[in-house]
Amino acid sequence: MFVLETDRLFLRHYKEEDIPSLHCILSDSETMKYYPSPFSYEKTNNWVKNNQKRYKEDGYGLWAICLKENEELIGDCGLIKQVVDGKIEVEIGYHINKIYWSKGYATEAAKACKEYGFYKIGLDKLISIIDPRNIPSSRVAEKIGFTKEKQVFIFNKNHYIYSCLRNRK
Ligand SMILES: CC(C)(COP(=O)(O)OP(=O)(O)OC[C@H]1O[C@@H](n2cnc3c(N)ncnc32)[C@H](O)[C@@H]1OP(=O)(O)O)[C@@H](O)C(=O)NCCC(=O)NCCS
């Protein structure tokens, strides 16, 4: 199912057939540098299944990012519930195939997801959970108007919480 579009991209629900192309991205050690390990095929399969479950239960999740020009799947971006300091927050997450890094795709997709979260779903606050060493991810958060709120211990290590409130466009 189609979710939203930007100048160069469209975002849609994951489908079963996406697993092999997504796995090329999530099994790459450089891409998954700030995760415990690159994904096994089973983990990628669960990633897709969990997001399909989120679409049904929450109405959103991480969506496949595709290039408008040829429909190639180049990563994902979207909204996911996370528990931070005991409170449910909604995070914007993003992963891009490394051959397409630094072309502004994550920023373009994340900006659209921010608008979608605030003005389509009606969320009051969005966050991003970022490893302090992950400069490209911090840059994306900053470029879409998020600011560093605090540092928390989550997913077994320290992370920055970047955030933005709906009234701050
Ligand atoms: C984070 C990620 C999604 C960014 O995707 P992207 O499409 O390359 O992002 P953009 O092109 O929109 O912006 C990247 C920014 O980081 C900057 N950047 C990239 N590598 C950098 C580096 N080594 N040092 C400093 N800045 C860097 C780019 O210059 C750009 O900033 P600028 O526009 O101010 O110049 C991508 O790096 C990725 O998939 N990383 C692995 C997965 C990941 O860590 N996801 C985030 C989990 S919180």
CSV table of C-alpha atoms and ligand atoms in Angstrom, one decimal:
chain,number,residue,atom,x,y,z
A,1,MET,CA,0.0,0.0,0.0
A,2,PHE,CA,1.2,3.5,-1.0
A,3,VAL,CA,1.7,5.8,2.0
A,4,LEU,CA,3.3,9.1,0.9
A,5,GLU,CA,5.5,10.7,-1.8
A,6,THR,CA,8.2,13.3,-2.0
A,7,ASP,CA,10.0,14.9,-5.0
A,8,ARG,CA,12.2,11.8,-5.6
A,9,LEU,CA,10.7,9.1,-3.5
A,10,PHE,CA,7.6,7.2,-2.5
A,11,LEU,CA,7.1,5.3,0.7
A,12,ARG,CA,4.9,2.2,0.8
A,13,HIS,CA,4.1,-0.8,3.0
A,14,TYR,CA,6.7,-3.6,3.0
A,15,LYS,CA,5.7,-6.7,1.1
A,16,GLU,CA,7.1,-10.3,1.4
A,17,GLU,CA,9.0,-9.9,-1.9
A,18,ASP,CA,11.0,-7.0,-0.4
A,19,ILE,CA,12.9,-9.3,1.9
A,20,PRO,CA,15.9,-10.1,-0.4
A,21,SER,CA,16.6,-6.4,-1.4
A,22,LEU,CA,16.1,-5.2,2.2
A,23,HIS,CA,18.4,-8.0,3.4
A,24,CYS,CA,21.2,-6.6,1.2
A,25,ILE,CA,20.9,-3.4,3.2
A,26,LEU,CA,20.4,-4.8,6.7
A,27,SER,CA,23.1,-7.5,6.5
A,28,ASP,CA,25.8,-5.0,5.6
A,29,SER,CA,28.3,-4.5,8.5
A,30,GLU,CA,29.0,-0.8,7.7
A,31,THR,CA,25.3,0.1,7.6
A,32,MET,CA,24.6,-1.8,10.8
A,33,LYS,CA,27.7,-0.4,12.6
A,34,TYR,CA,25.6,1.0,15.5
A,35,TYR,CA,23.5,-2.2,15.9
A,36,PRO,CA,24.6,-5.2,17.9
A,37,SER,CA,25.3,-7.0,14.6
A,38,PRO,CA,24.4,-7.1,10.9
A,39,PHE,CA,21.0,-8.9,10.4
A,40,SER,CA,20.7,-12.5,9.6
A,41,TYR,CA,18.1,-13.4,6.9
A,42,GLU,CA,15.7,-14.5,9.7
A,43,LYS,CA,16.1,-11.1,11.4
A,44,THR,CA,15.3,-9.3,8.2
A,45,ASN,CA,12.3,-11.5,7.7
A,46,ASN,CA,11.1,-10.6,11.2
A,47,TRP,CA,11.8,-6.9,10.6
A,48,VAL,CA,9.3,-7.0,7.7
A,49,LYS,CA,6.8,-9.1,9.6
A,50,ASN,CA,7.0,-6.8,12.7
A,51,ASN,CA,6.4,-3.8,10.5
A,52,GLN,CA,3.4,-5.4,8.8
A,53,LYS,CA,2.0,-6.1,12.3
A,54,ARG,CA,2.6,-2.4,13.2
A,55,TYR,CA,0.7,-1.2,10.1
A,56,LYS,CA,-2.3,-3.3,11.4
A,57,GLU,CA,-2.1,-2.4,15.1
A,58,ASP,CA,-0.8,1.2,15.0
A,59,GLY,CA,-1.6,2.3,11.5
A,60,TYR,CA,2.0,3.0,10.8
A,61,GLY,CA,5.5,1.5,11.0
A,62,LEU,CA,8.7,1.6,9.0
A,63,TRP,CA,7.9,1.9,5.3
A,64,ALA,CA,9.9,0.9,2.2
A,65,ILE,CA,11.5,3.9,0.5
A,66,CYS,CA,11.5,3.5,-3.3
A,67,LEU,CA,13.0,5.7,-6.0
A,68,LYS,CA,10.3,7.2,-8.1
A,69,GLU,CA,12.4,6.9,-11.3
A,70,ASN,CA,12.6,3.1,-11.2
A,71,GLU,CA,10.8,1.9,-8.1
A,72,GLU,CA,14.0,0.5,-6.6
A,73,LEU,CA,13.8,-0.1,-2.9
A,74,ILE,CA,16.7,1.9,-1.3
A,75,GLY,CA,15.9,1.7,2.4
A,76,ASP,CA,13.2,2.4,4.9
A,77,CYS,CA,11.9,5.2,6.9
A,78,GLY,CA,8.8,5.6,9.1
A,79,LEU,CA,7.3,5.8,12.5
A,80,ILE,CA,7.6,3.3,15.4
A,81,LYS,CA,6.5,3.2,19.0
A,82,GLN,CA,9.3,3.0,21.5
A,83,VAL,CA,9.4,3.1,25.3
A,84,VAL,CA,11.8,5.7,26.6
A,85,ASP,CA,12.1,6.4,30.3
A,86,GLY,CA,8.9,4.4,30.8
A,87,LYS,CA,6.9,6.5,28.4
A,88,ILE,CA,5.6,5.5,24.9
A,89,GLU,CA,7.1,7.8,22.3
A,90,VAL,CA,7.0,7.6,18.5
A,91,GLU,CA,10.3,7.5,16.7
A,92,ILE,CA,11.2,8.4,13.2
A,93,GLY,CA,13.7,5.7,12.0
A,94,TYR,CA,15.7,5.5,8.8
A,95,HIS,CA,18.1,3.2,6.9
A,96,ILE,CA,19.4,3.8,3.4
A,97,ASN,CA,21.4,1.5,1.1
A,98,LYS,CA,25.0,2.7,1.4
A,99,ILE,CA,25.4,3.2,-2.3
A,100,TYR,CA,22.9,6.0,-2.0
A,101,TRP,CA,24.2,7.8,1.1
A,102,SER,CA,24.7,11.5,1.2
A,103,LYS,CA,22.2,12.3,-1.6
A,104,GLY,CA,19.7,13.7,0.9
A,105,TYR,CA,17.3,10.7,0.6
A,106,ALA,CA,17.0,10.0,4.4
A,107,THR,CA,16.4,13.7,5.1
A,108,GLU,CA,13.7,13.9,2.3
A,109,ALA,CA,11.9,10.8,3.6
A,110,ALA,CA,12.2,11.7,7.3
A,111,LYS,CA,10.9,15.2,6.6
A,112,ALA,CA,7.8,13.7,4.9
A,113,CYS,CA,7.3,11.2,7.8
A,114,LYS,CA,7.5,14.0,10.3
A,115,GLU,CA,4.7,15.9,8.5
A,116,TYR,CA,2.7,12.7,8.2
A,117,GLY,CA,3.2,12.0,12.0
A,118,PHE,CA,2.2,15.5,13.0
A,119,TYR,CA,-0.5,16.4,10.5
A,120,LYS,CA,-2.0,13.1,9.3
A,121,ILE,CA,-1.8,11.0,12.4
A,122,GLY,CA,-1.9,14.0,14.9
A,123,LEU,CA,1.0,13.1,17.1
A,124,ASP,CA,2.2,15.8,19.5
A,125,LYS,CA,5.8,14.8,19.6
A,126,LEU,CA,8.3,12.8,17.6
A,127,ILE,CA,11.7,11.5,18.6
A,128,SER,CA,14.8,9.9,17.1
A,129,ILE,CA,17.0,7.5,19.2
A,130,ILE,CA,20.6,8.0,18.0
A,131,ASP,CA,24.0,6.5,19.0
A,132,PRO,CA,26.1,9.5,19.8
A,133,ARG,CA,28.8,8.3,17.3
A,134,ASN,CA,26.3,8.2,14.5
A,135,ILE,CA,26.9,11.6,12.9
A,136,PRO,CA,25.0,11.1,9.7
A,137,SER,CA,21.9,10.1,11.7
A,138,SER,CA,22.2,13.1,14.0
A,139,ARG,CA,22.6,15.3,10.9
A,140,VAL,CA,19.4,14.0,9.4
A,141,ALA,CA,17.6,14.6,12.7
A,142,GLU,CA,18.9,18.2,12.9
A,143,LYS,CA,18.1,18.9,9.2
A,144,ILE,CA,14.4,18.0,9.8
A,145,GLY,CA,14.3,20.3,12.8
A,146,PHE,CA,14.9,17.9,15.7
A,147,THR,CA,17.0,19.0,18.7
A,148,LYS,CA,18.9,17.0,21.2
A,149,GLU,CA,16.7,16.5,24.3
A,150,LYS,CA,18.6,14.1,26.5
A,151,GLN,CA,20.8,11.1,26.8
A,152,VAL,CA,19.2,7.8,27.9
A,153,PHE,CA,20.4,4.2,28.4
A,154,ILE,CA,18.4,2.1,25.9
A,155,PHE,CA,19.1,-0.9,23.8
A,156,ASN,CA,22.0,-1.7,26.2
A,157,LYS,CA,23.9,1.5,25.6
A,158,ASN,CA,23.8,5.3,25.8
A,159,HIS,CA,21.8,7.1,23.1
A,160,TYR,CA,20.8,10.6,22.4
A,161,ILE,CA,17.1,11.4,22.2
A,162,TYR,CA,16.5,14.0,19.5
A,163,SER,CA,12.9,15.3,19.5
A,164,CYS,CA,10.5,17.8,18.0
A,165,LEU,CA,7.1,19.0,19.1
A,166,ARG,CA,4.2,19.5,16.7
A,167,ASN,CA,4.1,23.3,17.0
A,168,ARG,CA,7.8,23.6,16.0
A,169,LYS,CA,7.7,23.2,12.2
B,1,LIG,C1,21.8,7.7,8.7
B,1,LIG,C2,21.5,7.5,7.2
B,1,LIG,C3,20.1,6.9,7.1
B,1,LIG,C4,21.6,8.8,6.5
B,1,LIG,O1,21.1,8.6,5.1
B,1,LIG,P1,21.5,9.6,3.9
B,1,LIG,O2,20.5,9.4,2.9
B,1,LIG,O3,22.9,9.5,3.6
B,1,LIG,O4,21.3,11.0,4.7
B,1,LIG,P2,21.3,12.5,4.0
B,1,LIG,O5,22.0,12.4,2.7
B,1,LIG,O6,19.9,13.0,4.0
B,1,LIG,O7,22.1,13.3,5.1
B,1,LIG,C5,23.3,12.8,5.7
B,1,LIG,C6,24.1,13.9,6.3
B,1,LIG,O8,25.1,13.3,7.1
B,1,LIG,C7,26.4,13.9,6.6
B,1,LIG,N1,27.4,12.8,6.7
B,1,LIG,C8,27.5,11.7,6.1
B,1,LIG,N2,28.6,11.0,6.5
B,1,LIG,C9,29.2,11.8,7.4
B,1,LIG,C10,30.4,11.7,8.2
B,1,LIG,N3,31.2,10.6,8.1
B,1,LIG,N4,30.7,12.8,9.0
B,1,LIG,C11,30.0,13.9,9.1
B,1,LIG,N5,28.8,14.0,8.4
B,1,LIG,C12,28.5,13.0,7.5
B,1,LIG,C13,26.1,14.3,5.2
B,1,LIG,O9,27.0,15.2,4.7
B,1,LIG,C14,24.7,14.9,5.4
B,1,LIG,O10,24.7,16.1,6.0
B,1,LIG,P3,24.7,17.5,5.3
B,1,LIG,O11,23.5,17.6,4.4
B,1,LIG,O12,24.7,18.5,6.4
B,1,LIG,O13,26.0,17.6,4.5
B,1,LIG,C15,22.5,6.5,6.6
B,1,LIG,O14,23.8,7.0,6.9
B,1,LIG,C16,22.3,5.1,7.1
B,1,LIG,O15,21.5,4.4,6.5
B,1,LIG,N6,23.1,4.7,8.1
B,1,LIG,C17,23.0,3.4,8.6
B,1,LIG,C18,21.7,3.1,9.3
B,1,LIG,C19,21.6,4.0,10.5
B,1,LIG,O16,22.5,4.3,11.3
B,1,LIG,N7,20.3,4.5,10.7
B,1,LIG,C20,20.0,5.4,11.7
B,1,LIG,C21,19.7,4.7,13.0
B,1,LIG,S1,19.4,5.9,14.3
